[in-house]
PDB file of C-alpha atoms and ligand atoms in Angstrom:
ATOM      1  CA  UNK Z   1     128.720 161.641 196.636  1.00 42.00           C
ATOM      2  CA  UNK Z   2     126.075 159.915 199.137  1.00 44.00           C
ATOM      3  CA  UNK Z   3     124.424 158.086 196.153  1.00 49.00           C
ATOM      4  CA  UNK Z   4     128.010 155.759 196.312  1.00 66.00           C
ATOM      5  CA  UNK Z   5     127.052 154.892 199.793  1.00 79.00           C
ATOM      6  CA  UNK Z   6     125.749 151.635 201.638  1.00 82.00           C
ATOM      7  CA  UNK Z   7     122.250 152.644 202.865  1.00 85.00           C
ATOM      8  CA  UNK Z   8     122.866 150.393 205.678  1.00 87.00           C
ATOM      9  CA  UNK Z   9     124.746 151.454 208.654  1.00 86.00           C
ATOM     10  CA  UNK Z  10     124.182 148.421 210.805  1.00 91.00           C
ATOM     11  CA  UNK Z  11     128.080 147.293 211.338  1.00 93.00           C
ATOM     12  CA  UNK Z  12     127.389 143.568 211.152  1.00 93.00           C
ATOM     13  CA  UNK Z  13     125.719 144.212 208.032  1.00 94.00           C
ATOM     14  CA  UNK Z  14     128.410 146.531 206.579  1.00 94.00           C
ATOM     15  CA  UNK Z  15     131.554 144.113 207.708  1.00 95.00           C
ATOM     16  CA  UNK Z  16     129.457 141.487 205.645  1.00 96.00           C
ATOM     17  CA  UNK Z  17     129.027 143.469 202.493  1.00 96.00           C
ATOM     18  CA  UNK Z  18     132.887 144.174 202.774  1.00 96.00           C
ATOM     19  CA  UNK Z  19     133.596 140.310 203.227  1.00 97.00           C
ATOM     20  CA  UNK Z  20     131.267 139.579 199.497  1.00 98.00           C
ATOM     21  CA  UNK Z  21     133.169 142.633 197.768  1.00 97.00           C
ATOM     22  CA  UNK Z  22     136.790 141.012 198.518  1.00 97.00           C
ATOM     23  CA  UNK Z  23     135.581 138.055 198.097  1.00 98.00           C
ATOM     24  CA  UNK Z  24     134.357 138.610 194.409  1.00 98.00           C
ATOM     25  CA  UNK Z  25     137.479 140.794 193.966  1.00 98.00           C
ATOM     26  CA  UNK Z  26     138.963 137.352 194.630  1.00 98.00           C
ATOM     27  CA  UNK Z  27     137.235 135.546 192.426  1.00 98.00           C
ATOM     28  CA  UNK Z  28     137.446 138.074 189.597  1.00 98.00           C
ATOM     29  CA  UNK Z  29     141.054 138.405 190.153  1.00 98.00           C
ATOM     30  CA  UNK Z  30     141.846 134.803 189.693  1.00 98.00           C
ATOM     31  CA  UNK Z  31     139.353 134.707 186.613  1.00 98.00           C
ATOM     32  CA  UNK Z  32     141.176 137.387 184.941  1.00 98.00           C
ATOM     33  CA  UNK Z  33     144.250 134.993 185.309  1.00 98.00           C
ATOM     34  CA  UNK Z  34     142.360 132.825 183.204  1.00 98.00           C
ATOM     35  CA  UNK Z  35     143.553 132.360 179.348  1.00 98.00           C
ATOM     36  CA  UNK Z  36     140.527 132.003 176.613  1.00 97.00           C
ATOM     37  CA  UNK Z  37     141.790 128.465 176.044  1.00 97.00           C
ATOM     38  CA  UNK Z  38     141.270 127.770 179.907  1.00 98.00           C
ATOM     39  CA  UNK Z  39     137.993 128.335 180.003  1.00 98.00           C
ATOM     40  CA  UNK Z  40     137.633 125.038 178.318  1.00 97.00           C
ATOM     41  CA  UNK Z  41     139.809 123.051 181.032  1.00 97.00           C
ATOM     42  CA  UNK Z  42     138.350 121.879 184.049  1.00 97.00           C
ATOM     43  CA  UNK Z  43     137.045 123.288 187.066  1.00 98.00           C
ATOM     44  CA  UNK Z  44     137.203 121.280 190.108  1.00 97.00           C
ATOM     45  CA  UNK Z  45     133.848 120.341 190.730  1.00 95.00           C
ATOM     46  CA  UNK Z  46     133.219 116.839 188.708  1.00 90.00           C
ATOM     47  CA  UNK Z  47     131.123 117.400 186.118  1.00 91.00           C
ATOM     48  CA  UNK Z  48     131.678 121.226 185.301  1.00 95.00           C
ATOM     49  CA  UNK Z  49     134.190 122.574 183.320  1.00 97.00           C
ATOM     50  CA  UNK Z  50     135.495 126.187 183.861  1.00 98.00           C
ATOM     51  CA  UNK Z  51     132.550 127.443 181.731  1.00 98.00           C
ATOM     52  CA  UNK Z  52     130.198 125.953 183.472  1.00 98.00           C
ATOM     53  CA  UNK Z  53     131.111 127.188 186.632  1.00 98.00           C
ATOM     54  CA  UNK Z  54     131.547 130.953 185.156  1.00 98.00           C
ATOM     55  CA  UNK Z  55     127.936 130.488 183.755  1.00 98.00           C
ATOM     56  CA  UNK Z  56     127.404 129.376 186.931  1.00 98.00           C
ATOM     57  CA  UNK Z  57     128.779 132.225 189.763  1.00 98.00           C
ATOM     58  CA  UNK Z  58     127.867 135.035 187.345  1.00 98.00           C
ATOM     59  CA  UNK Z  59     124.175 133.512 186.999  1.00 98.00           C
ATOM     60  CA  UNK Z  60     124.170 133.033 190.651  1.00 97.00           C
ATOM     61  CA  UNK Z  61     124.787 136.443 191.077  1.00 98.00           C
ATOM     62  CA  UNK Z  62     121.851 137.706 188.728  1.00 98.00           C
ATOM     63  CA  UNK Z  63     119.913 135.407 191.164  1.00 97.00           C
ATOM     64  CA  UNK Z  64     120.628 137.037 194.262  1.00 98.00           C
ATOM     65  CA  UNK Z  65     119.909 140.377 192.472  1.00 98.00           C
ATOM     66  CA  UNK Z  66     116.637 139.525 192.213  1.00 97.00           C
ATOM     67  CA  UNK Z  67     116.051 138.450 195.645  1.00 98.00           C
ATOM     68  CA  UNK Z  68     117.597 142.255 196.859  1.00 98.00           C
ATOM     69  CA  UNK Z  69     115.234 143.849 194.029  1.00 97.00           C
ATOM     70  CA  UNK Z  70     112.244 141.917 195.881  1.00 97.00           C
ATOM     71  CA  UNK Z  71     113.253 142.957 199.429  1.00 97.00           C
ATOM     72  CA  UNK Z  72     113.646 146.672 197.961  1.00 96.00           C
ATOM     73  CA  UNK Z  73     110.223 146.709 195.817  1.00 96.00           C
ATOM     74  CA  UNK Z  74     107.976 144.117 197.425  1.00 95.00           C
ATOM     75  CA  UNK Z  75     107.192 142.523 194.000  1.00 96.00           C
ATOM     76  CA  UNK Z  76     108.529 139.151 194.271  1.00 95.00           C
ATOM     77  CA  UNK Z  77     111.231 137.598 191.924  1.00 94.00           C
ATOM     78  CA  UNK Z  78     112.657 134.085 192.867  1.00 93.00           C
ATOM     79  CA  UNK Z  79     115.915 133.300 192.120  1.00 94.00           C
ATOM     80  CA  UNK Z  80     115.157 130.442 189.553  1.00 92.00           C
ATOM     81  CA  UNK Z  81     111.834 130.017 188.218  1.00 91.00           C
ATOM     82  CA  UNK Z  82     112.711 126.074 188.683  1.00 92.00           C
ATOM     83  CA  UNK Z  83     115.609 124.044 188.987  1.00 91.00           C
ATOM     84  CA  UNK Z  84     115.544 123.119 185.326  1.00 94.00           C
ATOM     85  CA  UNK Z  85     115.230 126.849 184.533  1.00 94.00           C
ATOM     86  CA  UNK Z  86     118.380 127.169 186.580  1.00 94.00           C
ATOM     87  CA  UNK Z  87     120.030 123.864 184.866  1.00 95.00           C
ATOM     88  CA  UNK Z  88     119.262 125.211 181.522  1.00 96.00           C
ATOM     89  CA  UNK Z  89     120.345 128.554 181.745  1.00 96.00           C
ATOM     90  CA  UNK Z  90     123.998 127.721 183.060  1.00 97.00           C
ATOM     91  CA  UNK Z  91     123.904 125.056 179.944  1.00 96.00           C
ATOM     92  CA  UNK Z  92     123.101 127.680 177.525  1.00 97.00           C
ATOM     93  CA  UNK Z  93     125.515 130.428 179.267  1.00 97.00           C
ATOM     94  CA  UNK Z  94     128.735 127.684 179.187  1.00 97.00           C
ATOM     95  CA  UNK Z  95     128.566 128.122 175.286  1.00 97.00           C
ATOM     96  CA  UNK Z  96     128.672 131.623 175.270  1.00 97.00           C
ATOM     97  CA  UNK Z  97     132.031 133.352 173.468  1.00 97.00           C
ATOM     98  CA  UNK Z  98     134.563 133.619 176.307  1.00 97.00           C
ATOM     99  CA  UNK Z  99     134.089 137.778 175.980  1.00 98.00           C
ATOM    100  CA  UNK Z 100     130.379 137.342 176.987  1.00 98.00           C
ATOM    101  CA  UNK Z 101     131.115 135.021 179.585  1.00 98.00           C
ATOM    102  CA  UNK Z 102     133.719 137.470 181.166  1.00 98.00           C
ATOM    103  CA  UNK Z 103     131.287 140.314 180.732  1.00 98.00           C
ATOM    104  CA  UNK Z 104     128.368 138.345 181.980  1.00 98.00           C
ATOM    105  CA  UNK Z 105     130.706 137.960 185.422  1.00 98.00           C
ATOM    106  CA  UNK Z 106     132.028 141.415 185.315  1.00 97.00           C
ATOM    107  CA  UNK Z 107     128.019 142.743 184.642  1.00 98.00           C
ATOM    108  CA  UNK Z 108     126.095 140.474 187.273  1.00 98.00           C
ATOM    109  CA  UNK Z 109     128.796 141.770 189.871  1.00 98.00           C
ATOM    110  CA  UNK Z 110     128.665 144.851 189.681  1.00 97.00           C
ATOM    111  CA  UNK Z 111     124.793 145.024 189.485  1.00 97.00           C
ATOM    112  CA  UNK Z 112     124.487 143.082 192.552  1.00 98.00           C
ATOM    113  CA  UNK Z 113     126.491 145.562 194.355  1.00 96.00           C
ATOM    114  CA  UNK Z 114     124.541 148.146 193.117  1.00 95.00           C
ATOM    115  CA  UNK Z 115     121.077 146.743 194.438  1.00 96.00           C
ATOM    116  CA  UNK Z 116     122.927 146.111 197.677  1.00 97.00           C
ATOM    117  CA  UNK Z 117     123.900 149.598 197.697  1.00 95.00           C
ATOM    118  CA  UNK Z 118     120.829 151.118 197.149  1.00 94.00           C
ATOM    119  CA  UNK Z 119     118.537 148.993 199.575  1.00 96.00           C
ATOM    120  CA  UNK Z 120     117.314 151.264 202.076  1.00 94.00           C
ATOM    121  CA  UNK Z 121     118.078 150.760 205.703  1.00 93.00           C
ATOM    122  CA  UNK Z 122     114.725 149.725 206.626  1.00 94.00           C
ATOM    123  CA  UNK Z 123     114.269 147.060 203.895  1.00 96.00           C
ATOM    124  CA  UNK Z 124     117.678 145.052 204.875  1.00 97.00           C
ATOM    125  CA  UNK Z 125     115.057 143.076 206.875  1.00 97.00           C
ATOM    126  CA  UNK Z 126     112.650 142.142 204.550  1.00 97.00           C
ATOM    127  CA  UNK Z 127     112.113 138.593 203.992  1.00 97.00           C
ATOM    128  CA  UNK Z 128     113.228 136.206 200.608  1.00 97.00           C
ATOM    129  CA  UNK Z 129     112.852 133.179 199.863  1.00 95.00           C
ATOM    130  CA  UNK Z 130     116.552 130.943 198.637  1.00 92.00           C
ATOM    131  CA  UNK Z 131     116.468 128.638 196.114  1.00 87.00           C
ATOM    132  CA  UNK Z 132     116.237 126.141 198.666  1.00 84.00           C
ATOM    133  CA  UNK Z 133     112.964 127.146 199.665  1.00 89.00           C
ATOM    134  CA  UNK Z 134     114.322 128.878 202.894  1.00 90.00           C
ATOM    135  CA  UNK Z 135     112.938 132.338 204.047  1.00 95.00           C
ATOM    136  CA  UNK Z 136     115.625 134.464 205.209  1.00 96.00           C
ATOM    137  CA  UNK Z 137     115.926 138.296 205.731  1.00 97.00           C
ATOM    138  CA  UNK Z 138     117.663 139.785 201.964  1.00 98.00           C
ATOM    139  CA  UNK Z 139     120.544 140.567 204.696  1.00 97.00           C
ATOM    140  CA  UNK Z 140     121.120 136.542 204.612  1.00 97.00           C
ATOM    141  CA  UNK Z 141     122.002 137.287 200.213  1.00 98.00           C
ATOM    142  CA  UNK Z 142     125.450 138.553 201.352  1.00 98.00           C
ATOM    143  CA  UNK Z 143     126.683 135.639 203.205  1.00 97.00           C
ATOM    144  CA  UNK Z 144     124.727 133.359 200.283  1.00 97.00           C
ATOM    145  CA  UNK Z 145     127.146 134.971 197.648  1.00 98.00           C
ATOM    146  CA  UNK Z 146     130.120 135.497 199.884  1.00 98.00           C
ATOM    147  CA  UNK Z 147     130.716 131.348 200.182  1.00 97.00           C
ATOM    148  CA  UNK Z 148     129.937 131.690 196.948  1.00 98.00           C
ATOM    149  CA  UNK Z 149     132.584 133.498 195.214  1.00 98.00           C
ATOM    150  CA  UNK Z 150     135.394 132.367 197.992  1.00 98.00           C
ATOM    151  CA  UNK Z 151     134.797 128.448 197.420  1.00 98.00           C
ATOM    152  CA  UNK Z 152     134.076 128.844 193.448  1.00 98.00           C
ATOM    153  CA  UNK Z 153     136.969 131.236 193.001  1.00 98.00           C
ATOM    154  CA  UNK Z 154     139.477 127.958 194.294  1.00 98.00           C
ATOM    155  CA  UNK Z 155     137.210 125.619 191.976  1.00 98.00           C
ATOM    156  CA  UNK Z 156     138.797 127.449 189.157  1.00 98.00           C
ATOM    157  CA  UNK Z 157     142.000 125.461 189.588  1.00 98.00           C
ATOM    158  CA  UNK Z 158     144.236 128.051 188.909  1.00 98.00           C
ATOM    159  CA  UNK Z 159     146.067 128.620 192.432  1.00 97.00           C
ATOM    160  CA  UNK Z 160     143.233 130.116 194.339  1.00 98.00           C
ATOM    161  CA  UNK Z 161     143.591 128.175 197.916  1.00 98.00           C
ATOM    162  CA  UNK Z 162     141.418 128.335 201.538  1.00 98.00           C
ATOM    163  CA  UNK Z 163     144.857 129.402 202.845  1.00 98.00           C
ATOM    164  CA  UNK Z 164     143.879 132.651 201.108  1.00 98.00           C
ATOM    165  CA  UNK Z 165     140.807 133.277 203.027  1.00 98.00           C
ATOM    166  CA  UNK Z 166     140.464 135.684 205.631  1.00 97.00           C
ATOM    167  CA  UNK Z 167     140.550 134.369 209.150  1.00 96.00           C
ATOM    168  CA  UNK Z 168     136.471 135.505 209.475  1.00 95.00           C
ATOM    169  CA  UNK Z 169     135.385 134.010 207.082  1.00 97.00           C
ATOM    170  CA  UNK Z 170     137.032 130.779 207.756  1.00 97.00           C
ATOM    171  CA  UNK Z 171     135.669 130.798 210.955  1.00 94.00           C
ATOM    172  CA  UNK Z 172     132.129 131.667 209.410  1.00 95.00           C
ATOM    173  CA  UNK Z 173     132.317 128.741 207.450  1.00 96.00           C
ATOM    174  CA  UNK Z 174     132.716 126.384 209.786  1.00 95.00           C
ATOM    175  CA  UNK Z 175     130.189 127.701 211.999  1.00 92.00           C
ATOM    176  CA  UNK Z 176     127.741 127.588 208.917  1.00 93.00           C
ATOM    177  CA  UNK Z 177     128.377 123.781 207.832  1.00 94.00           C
ATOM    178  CA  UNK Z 178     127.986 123.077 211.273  1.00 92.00           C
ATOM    179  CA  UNK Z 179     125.015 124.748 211.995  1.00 90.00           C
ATOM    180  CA  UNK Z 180     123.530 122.504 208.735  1.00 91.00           C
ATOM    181  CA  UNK Z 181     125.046 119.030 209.740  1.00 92.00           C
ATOM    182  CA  UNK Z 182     123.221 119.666 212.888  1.00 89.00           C
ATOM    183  CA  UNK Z 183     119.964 120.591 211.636  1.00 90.00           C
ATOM    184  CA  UNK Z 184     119.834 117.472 209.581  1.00 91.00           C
ATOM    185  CA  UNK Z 185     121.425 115.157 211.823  1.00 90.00           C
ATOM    186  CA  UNK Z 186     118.815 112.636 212.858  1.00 90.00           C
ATOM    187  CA  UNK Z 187     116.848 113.178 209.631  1.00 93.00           C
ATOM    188  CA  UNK Z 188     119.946 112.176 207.782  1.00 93.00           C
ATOM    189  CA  UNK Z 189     121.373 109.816 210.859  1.00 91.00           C
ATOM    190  CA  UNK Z 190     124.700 112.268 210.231  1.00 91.00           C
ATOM    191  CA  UNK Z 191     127.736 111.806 212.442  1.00 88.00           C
ATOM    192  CA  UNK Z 192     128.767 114.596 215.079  1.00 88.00           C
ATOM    193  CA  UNK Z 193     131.583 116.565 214.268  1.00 89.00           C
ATOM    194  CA  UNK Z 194     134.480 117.679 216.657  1.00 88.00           C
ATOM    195  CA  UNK Z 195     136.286 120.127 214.932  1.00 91.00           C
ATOM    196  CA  UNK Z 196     139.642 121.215 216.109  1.00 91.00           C
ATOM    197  CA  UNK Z 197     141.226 124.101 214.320  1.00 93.00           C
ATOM    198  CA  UNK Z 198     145.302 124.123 215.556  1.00 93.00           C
ATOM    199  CA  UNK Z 199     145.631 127.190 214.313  1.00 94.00           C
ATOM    200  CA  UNK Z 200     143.081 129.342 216.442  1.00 89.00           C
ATOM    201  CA  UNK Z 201     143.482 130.631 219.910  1.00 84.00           C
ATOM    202  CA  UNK Z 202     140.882 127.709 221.262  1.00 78.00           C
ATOM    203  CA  UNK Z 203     141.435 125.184 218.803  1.00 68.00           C
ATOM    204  CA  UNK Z 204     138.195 123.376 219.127  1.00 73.00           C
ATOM    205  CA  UNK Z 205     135.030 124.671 217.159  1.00 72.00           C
ATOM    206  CA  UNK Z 206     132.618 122.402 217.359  1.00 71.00           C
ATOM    207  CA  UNK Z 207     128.275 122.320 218.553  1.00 69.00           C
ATOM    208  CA  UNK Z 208     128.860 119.326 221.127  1.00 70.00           C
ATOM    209  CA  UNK Z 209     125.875 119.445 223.762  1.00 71.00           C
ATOM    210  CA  UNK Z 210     127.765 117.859 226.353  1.00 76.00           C
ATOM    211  CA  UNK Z 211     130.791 115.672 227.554  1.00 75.00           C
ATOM    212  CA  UNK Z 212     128.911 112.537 226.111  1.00 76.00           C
ATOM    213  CA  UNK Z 213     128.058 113.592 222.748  1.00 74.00           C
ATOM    214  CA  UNK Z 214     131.634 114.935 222.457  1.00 74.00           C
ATOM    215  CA  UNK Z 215     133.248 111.312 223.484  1.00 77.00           C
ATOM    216  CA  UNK Z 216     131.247 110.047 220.422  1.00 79.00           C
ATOM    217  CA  UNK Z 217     132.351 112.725 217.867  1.00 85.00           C
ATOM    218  CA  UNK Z 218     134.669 112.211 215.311  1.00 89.00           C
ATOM    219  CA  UNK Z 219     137.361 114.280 215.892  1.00 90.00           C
ATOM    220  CA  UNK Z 220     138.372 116.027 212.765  1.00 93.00           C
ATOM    221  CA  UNK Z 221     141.856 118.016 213.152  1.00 94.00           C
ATOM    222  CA  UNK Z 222     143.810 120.976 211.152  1.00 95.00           C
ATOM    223  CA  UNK Z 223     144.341 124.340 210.340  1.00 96.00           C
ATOM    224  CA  UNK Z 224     140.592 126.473 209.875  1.00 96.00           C
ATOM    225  CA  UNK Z 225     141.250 126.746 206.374  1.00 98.00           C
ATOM    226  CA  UNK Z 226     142.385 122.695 205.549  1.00 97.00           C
ATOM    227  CA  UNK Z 227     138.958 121.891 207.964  1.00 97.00           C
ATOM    228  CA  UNK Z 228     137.296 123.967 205.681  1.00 97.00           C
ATOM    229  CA  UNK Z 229     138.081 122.865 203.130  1.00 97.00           C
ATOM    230  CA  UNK Z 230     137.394 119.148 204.407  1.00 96.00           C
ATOM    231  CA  UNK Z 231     134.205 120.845 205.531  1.00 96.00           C
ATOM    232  CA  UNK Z 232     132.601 122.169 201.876  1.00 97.00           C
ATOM    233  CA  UNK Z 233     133.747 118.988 200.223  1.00 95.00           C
ATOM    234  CA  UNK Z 234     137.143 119.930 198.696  1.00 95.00           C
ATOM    235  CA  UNK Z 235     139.203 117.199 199.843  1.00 92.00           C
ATOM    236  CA  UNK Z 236     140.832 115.760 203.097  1.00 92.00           C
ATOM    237  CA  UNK Z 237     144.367 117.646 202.254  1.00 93.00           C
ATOM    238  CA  UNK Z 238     146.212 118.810 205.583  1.00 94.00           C
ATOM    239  CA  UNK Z 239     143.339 117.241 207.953  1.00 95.00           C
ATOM    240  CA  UNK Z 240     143.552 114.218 210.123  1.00 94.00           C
ATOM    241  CA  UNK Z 241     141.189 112.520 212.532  1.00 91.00           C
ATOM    242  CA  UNK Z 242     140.820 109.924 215.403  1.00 80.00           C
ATOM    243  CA  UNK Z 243     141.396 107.581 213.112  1.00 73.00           C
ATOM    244  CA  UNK Z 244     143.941 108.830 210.210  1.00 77.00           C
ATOM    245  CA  UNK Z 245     142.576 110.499 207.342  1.00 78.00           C
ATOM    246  CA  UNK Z 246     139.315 111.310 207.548  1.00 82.00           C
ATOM    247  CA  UNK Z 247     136.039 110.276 205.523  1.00 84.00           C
ATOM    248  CA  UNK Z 248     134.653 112.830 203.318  1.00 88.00           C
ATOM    249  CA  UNK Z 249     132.836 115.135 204.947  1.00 92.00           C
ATOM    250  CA  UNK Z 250     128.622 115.127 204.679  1.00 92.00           C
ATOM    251  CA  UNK Z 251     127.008 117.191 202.270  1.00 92.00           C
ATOM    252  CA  UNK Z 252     126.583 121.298 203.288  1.00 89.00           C
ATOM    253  CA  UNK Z 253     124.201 122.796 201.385  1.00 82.00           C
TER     254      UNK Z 253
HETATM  255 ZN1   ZN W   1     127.613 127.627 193.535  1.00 79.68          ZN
END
């Protein structure tokens, strides 16, 4: 049945969409190993409870559904009409019966992977704007809801772990918060980062322009997934630097 089939053929493009789709099978699974009564215990993000953060990833991907509806019909639809908007609407969704919120997950999902789907070939370029204001190709939505549903699927608190996470995507990560650190470094007067993952073949990923920058990075050290961990701002388990444990790690996003 060709109508079941990615549009896209490009393979980067493809090994993405397959790296979102285990990625929410992830997150789904370890929702479904939620109880009703959890949904009322906390997630691990201060301030959110499990509901929140439901409201939250299944909203988020409703979001992004609207960004791969603009690249496909050239009518725009932002994510959030405004950050409030956004605010409100995972507010309102948190008090939802636990059935809605599970079906609201379950729904959003699978819509988004229909729009991704059905977007031609040709529009996979097209240009969105994020809800940070950024314009990106749609192709950028896949990687925007794969962190997604990876890192919020271990907020549950329920046993989901970066240990978990394929070795790509760890990697991907790292890359990604590094990328950002460096883009706002001197607005932001952020530290340089020497990342050394133990576990990989070269063990250093890092951006360091040259020998001098790299004598004054902080060396951060541990396995890909404990660094990124560090990295998203989950905690300084299983990660050491120059200096013993390290600080916590800038802001990403
Ligand atoms: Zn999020």
């Amino acid at each position: 049945m060709a109508a079941r089939t990615d549009q896209v053929t490009d393979p980067a493009i493809a090994a993405a969409l397959l790296l979102a789709r285990r990625g929410q099978a992830y997150y789904s699974r370890k929702l479904n190993e939620l109880s009703d009564a959890d949904f009322d215990g906390p997630s691990l993000l201060s301030g959110w409870d499990r509901r929140h953060l439901i409201a939250h990833v299944g909203l988020n991907a409703r979001a992004i559904t609207r960004l791969v509806e603009w690249a496909h019909t050239g009518a725009e639809t932002p994510m959030y009409a405004s950050p409030a908007q956004r605010n409100e609407e995972i507010e309102f969704s948190a008090t939802l019966p636990t059935q809605a919120l599970r079906n609201l997950s379950d729904h959003a999902a699978i819509h988004l992977t229909v729009e991704w789907r059905d977007l031609p070939e040709q529009a996979w370029s097209n240009e969105v704007r994020t809800g940070q204001g950024r314009i990106v190709p749609v192709s950028e939505t896949v990687w925007m809801r794969t962190r997604e549903v990876w890192i919020h699927a271990v907020d549950l608190g329920n046993g989901g772990r970066f240990e978990d996470f394929p070795a790509e995507l760890l990697d991907a990560l790292l890359t990604d918060i590094l990328g950002a650190w460096d883009r706002r470094r001197e607005a932001e007067g952020l530290p340089r980062y020497l990342l050394e993952a133990v576990d990989r073949p070269v063990p250093t990923v890092n951006t360091i322009p040259d020998a001098t920058a790299a004598r004054e990075a902080i060396v951060v050290r541990g396995t890909a997934a404990a660094l990124a961990r560090w990295a998203t701002g989950r905690g300084t388990d299983g990660v050491l630097s120059s200096d013993g444990e390290p600080a916590a790690a800038p802001r990403w996003l």
